[in-house]
Rosetta silent file (secondary structure, phi, psi, omega in degrees, C-alpha in Angstrom):
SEQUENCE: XXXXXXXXXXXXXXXXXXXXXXXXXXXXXXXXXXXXXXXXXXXXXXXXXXXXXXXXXXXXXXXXXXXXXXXXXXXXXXXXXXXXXXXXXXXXXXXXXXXXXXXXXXXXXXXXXXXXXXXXXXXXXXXXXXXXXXXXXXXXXXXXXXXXXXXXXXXXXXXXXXXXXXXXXXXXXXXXXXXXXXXXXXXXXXXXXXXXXXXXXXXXXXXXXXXXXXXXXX
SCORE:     score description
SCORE:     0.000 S_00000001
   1 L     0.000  133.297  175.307   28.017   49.412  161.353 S_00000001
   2 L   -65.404  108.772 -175.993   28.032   50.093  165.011 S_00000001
   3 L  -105.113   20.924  162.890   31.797   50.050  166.354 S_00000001
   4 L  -105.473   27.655 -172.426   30.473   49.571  169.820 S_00000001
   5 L  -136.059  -74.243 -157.584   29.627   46.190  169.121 S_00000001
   6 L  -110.479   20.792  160.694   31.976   43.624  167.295 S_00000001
   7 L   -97.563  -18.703  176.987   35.097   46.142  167.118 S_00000001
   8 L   -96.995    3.921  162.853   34.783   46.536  170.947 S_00000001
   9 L   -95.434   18.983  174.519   34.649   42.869  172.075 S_00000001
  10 L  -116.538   -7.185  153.406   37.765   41.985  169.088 S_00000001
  11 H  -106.493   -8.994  172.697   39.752   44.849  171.075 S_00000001
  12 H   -77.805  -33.990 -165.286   39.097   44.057  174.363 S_00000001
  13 H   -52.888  -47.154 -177.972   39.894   40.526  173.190 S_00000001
  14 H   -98.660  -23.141 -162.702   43.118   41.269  171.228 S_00000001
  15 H  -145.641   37.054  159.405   44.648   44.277  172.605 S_00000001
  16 L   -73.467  -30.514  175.153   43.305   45.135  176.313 S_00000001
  17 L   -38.637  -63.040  170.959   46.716   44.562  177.617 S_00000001
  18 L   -26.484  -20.060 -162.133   47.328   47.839  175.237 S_00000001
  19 E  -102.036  114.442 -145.462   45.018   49.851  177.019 S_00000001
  20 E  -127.339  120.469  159.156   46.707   52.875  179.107 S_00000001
  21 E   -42.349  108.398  176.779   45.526   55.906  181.217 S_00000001
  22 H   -20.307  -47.769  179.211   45.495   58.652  179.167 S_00000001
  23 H   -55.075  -21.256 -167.154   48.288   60.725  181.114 S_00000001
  24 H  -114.312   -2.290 -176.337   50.431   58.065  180.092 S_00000001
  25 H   -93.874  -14.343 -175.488   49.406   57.022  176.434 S_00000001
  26 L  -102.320    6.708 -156.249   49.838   61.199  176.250 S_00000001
  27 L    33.407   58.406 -171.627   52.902   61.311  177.902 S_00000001
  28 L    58.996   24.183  164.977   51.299   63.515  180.846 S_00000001
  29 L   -49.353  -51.875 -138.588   49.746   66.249  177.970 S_00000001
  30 L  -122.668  101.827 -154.927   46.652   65.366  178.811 S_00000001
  31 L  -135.697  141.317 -178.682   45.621   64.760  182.623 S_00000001
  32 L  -135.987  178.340 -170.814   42.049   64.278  183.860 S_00000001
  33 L   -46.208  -60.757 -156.562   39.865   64.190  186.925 S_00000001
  34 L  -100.605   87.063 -138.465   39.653   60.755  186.657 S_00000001
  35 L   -81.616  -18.833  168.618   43.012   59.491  186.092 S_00000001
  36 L  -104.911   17.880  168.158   41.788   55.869  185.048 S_00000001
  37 E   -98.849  137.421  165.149   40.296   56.182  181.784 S_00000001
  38 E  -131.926 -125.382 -172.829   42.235   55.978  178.846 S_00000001
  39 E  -153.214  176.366  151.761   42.957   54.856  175.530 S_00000001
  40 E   -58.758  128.127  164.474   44.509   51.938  173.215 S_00000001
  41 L   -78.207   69.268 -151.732   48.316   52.237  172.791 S_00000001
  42 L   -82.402   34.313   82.334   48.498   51.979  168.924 S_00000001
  43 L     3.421  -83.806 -158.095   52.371   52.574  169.721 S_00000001
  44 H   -45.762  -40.337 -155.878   52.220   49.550  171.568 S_00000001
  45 H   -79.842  -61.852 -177.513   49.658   47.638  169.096 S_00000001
  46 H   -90.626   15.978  154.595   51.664   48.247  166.193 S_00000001
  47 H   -48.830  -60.711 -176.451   55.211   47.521  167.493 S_00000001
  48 H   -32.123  -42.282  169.633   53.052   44.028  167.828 S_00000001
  49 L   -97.361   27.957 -173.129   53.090   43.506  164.422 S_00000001
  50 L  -127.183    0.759 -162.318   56.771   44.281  163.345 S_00000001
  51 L   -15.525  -48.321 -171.696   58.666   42.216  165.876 S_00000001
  52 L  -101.818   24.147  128.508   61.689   41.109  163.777 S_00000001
  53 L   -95.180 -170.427  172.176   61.954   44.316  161.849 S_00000001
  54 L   -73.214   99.576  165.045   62.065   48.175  162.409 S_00000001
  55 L   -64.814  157.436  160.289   58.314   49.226  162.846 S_00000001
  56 L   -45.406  161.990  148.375   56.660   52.432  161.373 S_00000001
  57 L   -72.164  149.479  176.063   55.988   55.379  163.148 S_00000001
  58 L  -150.013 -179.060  168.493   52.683   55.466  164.242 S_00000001
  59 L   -75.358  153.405 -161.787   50.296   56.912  166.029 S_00000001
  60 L   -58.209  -38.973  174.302   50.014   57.468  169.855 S_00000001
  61 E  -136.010  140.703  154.735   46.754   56.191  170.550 S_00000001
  62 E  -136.101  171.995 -138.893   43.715   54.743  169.370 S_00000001
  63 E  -167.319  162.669 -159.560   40.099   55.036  170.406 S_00000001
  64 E  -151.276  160.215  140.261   36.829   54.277  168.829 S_00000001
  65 L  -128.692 -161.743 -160.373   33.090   55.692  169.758 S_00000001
  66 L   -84.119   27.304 -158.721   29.812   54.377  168.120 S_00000001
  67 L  -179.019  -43.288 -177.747   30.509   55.564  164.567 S_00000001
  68 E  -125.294  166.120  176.412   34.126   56.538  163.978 S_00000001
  69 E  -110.338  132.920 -174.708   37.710   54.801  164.848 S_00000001
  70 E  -121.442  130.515 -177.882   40.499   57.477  165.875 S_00000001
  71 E  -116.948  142.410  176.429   44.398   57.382  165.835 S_00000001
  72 E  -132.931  129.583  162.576   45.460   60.028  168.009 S_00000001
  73 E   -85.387  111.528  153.855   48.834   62.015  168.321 S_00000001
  74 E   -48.391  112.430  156.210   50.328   63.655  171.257 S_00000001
  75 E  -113.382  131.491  172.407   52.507   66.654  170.367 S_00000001
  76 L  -112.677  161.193  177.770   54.741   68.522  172.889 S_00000001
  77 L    99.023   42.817  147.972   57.445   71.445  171.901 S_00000001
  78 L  -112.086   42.908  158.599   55.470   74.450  171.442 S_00000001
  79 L   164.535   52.715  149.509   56.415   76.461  174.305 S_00000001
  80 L   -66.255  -36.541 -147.461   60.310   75.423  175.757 S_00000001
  81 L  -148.197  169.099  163.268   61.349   78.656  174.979 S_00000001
  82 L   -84.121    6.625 -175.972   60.528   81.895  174.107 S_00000001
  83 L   -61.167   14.867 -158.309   61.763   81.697  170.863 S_00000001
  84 L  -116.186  169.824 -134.763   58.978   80.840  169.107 S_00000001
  85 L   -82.591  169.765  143.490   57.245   82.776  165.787 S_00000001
  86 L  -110.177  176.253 -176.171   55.174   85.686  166.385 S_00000001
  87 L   -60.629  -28.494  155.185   53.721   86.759  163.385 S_00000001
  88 L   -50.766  -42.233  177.252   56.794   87.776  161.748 S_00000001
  89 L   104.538  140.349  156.226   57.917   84.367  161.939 S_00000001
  90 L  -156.291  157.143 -165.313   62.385   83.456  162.548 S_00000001
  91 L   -61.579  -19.741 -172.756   64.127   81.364  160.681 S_00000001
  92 L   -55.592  -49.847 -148.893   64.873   78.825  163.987 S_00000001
  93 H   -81.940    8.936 -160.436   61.090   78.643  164.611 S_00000001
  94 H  -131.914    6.272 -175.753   59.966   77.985  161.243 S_00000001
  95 H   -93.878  -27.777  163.136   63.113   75.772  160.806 S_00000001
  96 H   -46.736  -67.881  168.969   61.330   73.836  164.169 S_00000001
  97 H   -11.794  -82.126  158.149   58.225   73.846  162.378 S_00000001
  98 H   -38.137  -49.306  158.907   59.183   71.834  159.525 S_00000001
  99 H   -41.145  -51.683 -157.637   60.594   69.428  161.470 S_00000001
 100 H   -97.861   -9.429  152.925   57.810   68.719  163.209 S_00000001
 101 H   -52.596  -72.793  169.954   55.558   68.939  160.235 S_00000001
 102 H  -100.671    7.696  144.104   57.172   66.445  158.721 S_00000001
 103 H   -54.235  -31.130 -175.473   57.394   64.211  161.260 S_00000001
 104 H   -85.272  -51.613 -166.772   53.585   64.456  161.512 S_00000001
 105 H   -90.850   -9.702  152.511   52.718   63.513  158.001 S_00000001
 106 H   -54.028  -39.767 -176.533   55.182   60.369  158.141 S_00000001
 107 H   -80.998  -16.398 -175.578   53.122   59.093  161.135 S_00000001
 108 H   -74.529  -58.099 -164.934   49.710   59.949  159.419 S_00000001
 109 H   -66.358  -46.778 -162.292   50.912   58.216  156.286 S_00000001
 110 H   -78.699  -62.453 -172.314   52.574   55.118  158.420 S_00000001
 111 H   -64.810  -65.575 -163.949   49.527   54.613  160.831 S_00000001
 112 H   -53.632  -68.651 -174.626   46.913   54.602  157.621 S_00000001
 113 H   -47.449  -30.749  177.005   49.287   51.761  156.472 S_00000001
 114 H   -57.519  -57.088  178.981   49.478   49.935  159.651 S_00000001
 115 H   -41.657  -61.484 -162.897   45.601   50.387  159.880 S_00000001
 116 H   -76.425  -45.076 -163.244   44.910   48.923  156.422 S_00000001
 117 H   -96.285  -39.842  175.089   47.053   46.384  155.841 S_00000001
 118 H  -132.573   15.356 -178.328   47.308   44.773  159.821 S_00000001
 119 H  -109.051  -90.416 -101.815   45.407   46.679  162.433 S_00000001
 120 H   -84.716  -50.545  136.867   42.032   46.806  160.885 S_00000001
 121 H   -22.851  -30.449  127.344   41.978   43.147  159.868 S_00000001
 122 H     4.111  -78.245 -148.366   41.792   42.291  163.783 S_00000001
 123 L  -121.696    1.951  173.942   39.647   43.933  164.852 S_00000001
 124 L  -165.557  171.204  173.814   36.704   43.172  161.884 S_00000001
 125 L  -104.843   -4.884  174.282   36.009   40.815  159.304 S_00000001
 126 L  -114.363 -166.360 -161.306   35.303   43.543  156.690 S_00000001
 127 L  -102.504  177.782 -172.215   37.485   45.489  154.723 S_00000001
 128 L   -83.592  -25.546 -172.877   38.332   49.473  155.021 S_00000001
 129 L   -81.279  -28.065  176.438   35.900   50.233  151.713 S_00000001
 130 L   -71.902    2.610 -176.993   32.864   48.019  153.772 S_00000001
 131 L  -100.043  145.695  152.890   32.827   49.901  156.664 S_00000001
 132 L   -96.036   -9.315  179.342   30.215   52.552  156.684 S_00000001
 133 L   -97.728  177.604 -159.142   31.866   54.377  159.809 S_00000001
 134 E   -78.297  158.663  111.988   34.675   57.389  160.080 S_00000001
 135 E   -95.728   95.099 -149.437   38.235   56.882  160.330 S_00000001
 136 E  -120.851  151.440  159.507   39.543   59.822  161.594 S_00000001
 137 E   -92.982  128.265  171.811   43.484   61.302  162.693 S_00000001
 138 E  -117.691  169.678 -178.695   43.389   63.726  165.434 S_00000001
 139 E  -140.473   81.877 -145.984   46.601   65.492  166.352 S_00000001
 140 E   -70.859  132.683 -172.664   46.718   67.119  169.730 S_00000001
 141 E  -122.276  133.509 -176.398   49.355   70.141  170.244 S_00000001
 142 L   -59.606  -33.083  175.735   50.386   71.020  173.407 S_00000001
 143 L  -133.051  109.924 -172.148   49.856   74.622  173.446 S_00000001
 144 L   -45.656  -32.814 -171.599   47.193   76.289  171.102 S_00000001
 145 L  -128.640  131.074  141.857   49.244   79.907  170.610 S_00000001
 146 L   -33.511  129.827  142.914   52.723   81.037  170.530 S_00000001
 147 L   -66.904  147.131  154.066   54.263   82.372  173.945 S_00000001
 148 L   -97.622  154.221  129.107   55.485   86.380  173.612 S_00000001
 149 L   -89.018  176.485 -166.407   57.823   88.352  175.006 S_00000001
 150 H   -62.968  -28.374  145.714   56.438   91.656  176.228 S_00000001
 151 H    14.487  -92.476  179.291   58.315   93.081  172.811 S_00000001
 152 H   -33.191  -59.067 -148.578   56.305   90.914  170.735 S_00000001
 153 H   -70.038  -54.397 -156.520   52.862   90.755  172.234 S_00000001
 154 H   -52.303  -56.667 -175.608   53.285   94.767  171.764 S_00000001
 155 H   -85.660    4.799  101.869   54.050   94.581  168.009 S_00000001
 156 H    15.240  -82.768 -153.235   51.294   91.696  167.606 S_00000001
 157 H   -56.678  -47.612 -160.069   49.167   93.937  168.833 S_00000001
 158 H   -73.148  -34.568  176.622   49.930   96.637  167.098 S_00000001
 159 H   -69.802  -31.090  174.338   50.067   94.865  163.324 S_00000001
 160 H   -74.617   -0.218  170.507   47.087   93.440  164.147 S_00000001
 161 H   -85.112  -64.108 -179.927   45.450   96.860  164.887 S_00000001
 162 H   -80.320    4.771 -176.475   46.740   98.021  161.220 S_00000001
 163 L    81.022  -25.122  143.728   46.025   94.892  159.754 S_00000001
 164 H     6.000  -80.900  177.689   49.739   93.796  158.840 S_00000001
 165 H   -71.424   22.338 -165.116   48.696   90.843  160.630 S_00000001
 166 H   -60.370  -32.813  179.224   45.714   89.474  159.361 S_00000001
 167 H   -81.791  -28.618 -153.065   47.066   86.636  157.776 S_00000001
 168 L   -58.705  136.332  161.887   49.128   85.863  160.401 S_00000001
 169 L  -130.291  167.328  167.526   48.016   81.992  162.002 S_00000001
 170 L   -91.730  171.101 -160.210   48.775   80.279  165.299 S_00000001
 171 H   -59.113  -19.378  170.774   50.157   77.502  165.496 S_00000001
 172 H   -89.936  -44.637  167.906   47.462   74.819  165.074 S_00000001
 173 H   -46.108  -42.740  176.416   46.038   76.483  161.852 S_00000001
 174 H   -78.628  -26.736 -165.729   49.403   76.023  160.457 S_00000001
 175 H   -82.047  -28.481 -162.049   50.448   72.438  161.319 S_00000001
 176 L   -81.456   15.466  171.351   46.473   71.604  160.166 S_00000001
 177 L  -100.027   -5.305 -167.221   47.395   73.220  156.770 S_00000001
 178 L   -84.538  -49.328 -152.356   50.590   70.996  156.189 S_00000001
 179 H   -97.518   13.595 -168.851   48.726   67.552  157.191 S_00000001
 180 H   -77.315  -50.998 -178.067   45.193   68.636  155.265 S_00000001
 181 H   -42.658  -11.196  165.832   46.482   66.383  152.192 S_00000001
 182 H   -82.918   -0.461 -165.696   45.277   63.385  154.241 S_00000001
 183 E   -91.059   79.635  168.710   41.899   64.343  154.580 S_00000001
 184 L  -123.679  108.209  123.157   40.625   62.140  151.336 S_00000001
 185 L   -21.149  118.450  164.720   37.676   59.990  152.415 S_00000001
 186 L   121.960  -59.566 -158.585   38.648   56.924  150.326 S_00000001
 187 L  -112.173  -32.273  171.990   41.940   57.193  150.137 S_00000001
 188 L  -158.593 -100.883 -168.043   43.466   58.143  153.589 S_00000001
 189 E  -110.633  166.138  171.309   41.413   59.490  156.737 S_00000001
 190 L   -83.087  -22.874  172.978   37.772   60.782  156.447 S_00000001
 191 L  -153.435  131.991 -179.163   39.266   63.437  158.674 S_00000001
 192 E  -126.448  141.893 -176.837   42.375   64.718  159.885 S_00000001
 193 E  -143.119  126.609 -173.127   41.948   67.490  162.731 S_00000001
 194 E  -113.710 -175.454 -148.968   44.347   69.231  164.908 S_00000001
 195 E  -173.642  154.621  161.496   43.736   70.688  168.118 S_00000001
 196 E   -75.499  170.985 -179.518   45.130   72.229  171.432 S_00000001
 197 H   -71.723  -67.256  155.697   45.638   70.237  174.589 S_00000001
 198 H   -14.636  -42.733 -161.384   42.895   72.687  175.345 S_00000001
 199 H  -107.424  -40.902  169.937   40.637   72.031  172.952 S_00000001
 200 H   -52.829  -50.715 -140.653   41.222   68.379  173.359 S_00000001
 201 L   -94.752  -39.150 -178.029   40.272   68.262  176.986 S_00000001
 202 L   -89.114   26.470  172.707   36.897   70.261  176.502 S_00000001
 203 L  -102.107  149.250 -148.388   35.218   68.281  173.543 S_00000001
 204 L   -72.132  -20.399  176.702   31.637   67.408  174.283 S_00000001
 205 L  -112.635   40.194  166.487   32.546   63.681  172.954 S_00000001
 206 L   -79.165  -57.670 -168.577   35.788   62.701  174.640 S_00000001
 207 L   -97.885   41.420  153.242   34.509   60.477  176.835 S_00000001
 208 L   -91.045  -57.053 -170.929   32.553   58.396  174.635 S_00000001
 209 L   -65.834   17.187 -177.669   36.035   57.263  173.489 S_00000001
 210 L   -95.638   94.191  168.248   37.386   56.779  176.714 S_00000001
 211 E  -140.049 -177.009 -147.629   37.402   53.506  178.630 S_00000001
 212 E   -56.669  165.271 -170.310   38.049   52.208  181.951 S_00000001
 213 L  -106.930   89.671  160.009   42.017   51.072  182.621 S_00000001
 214 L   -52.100  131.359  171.419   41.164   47.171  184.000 S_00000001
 215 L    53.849   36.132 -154.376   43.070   46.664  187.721 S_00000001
 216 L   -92.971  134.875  154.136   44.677   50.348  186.569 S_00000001
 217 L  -135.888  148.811 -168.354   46.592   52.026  189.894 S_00000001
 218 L   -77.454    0.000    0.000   48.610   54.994  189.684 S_00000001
């Protein structure tokens, strides 16, 4: 199945209202030349189905090319302060971490339910095992590395010169080891992948998932 065909006239159909300029479905993370392409508000989209209760958490956005469907997260709060691990690690930052960890696998977990049981219905007539295409989570992080202080950087450098630090990961290596129990084909995404802002901005297929913002002014 193609998902440029009957998932992208049943979303312009049901949820173009939904559809937001990236800076703002990112909460300004993510800002591009061309300021009117965006994305699906699955924020918005699944609020839609919870009216009289408390909705899930979900994910920020969601976005489709000719082969996979994508819920995407914005993250910010890796670099208010300087306070944040170097490869030693403190207890604040790794008490941050955790936080924000498991915030991230409640919305992974809550958007695959949203998806299955009332977004996906929508937006097809088949079921999540009848699709032949990807359903993937991406999870975007605002800054790729730790900031140092000049301290720090110095003993970085230096364990990583004796090897001390070999083991040592940044910050995207670690949040993509905490959320890797979703990646089951079958059972919860075909992929879950995190990423810098960075990293985000420079992949060779972002703007197949990208479309235009109808009557969109800044």
């Amino acid at each position: 199945m193609l998902l440029r065909g009957d998932v992208a006239k049943k979303m312009d159909e049901m949820y173009q209202n939904f559809l937001k300029p990236l800076h703002k479905v990112s909460d300004n993370l993510i800002q591009l030349d061309d300021s009117s392409l965006g994305m699906y508000s699955f924020d918005d989209i699944s609020a839609s189905f919870f009216e009289k209760i408390r909705k899930p958490t979900s994910a920020d956005a969601v976005c489709f090319d000719s082969r996979r469907l994508v819920f995407v997260e914005f993250k910010k709060g890796f670099n208010d302060s300087d306070e944040y691990p170097t490869s030693k690690g403190c207890a604040h930052c790794k008490e941050h971490q955790k936080n924000i960890s498991g915030s991230l696998l409640l919305k992974i977990a809550e958007t695959h339910k949203v998806f299955e049981r009332f977004f996906l219905e929508t937006i097809s007539e088949k079921t999540e095992q009848e699709h032949n295409c990807r359903v993937e989570f991406w999870i975007v992080l605002n800054d790729a590395e730790p900031r140092f202080s000049p301290l720090e950087t110095i003993e970085a450098i230096q364990e990583e010169m004796s090897g001390i630090g070999k083991n040592s990961k940044n910050y995207v290596t670690r949040i993509s080891d905490s959320v890797k129990r979703f990646r089951h084909p079958g059972y919860w995404f075909d992929e879950v992948e995190v990423m810098s802002a960075r990293d985000f901005k420079t992949r060779k297929d972002l703007y197949s998932f990208l479309r235009k913002v109808p009557s969109y002014s800044t």
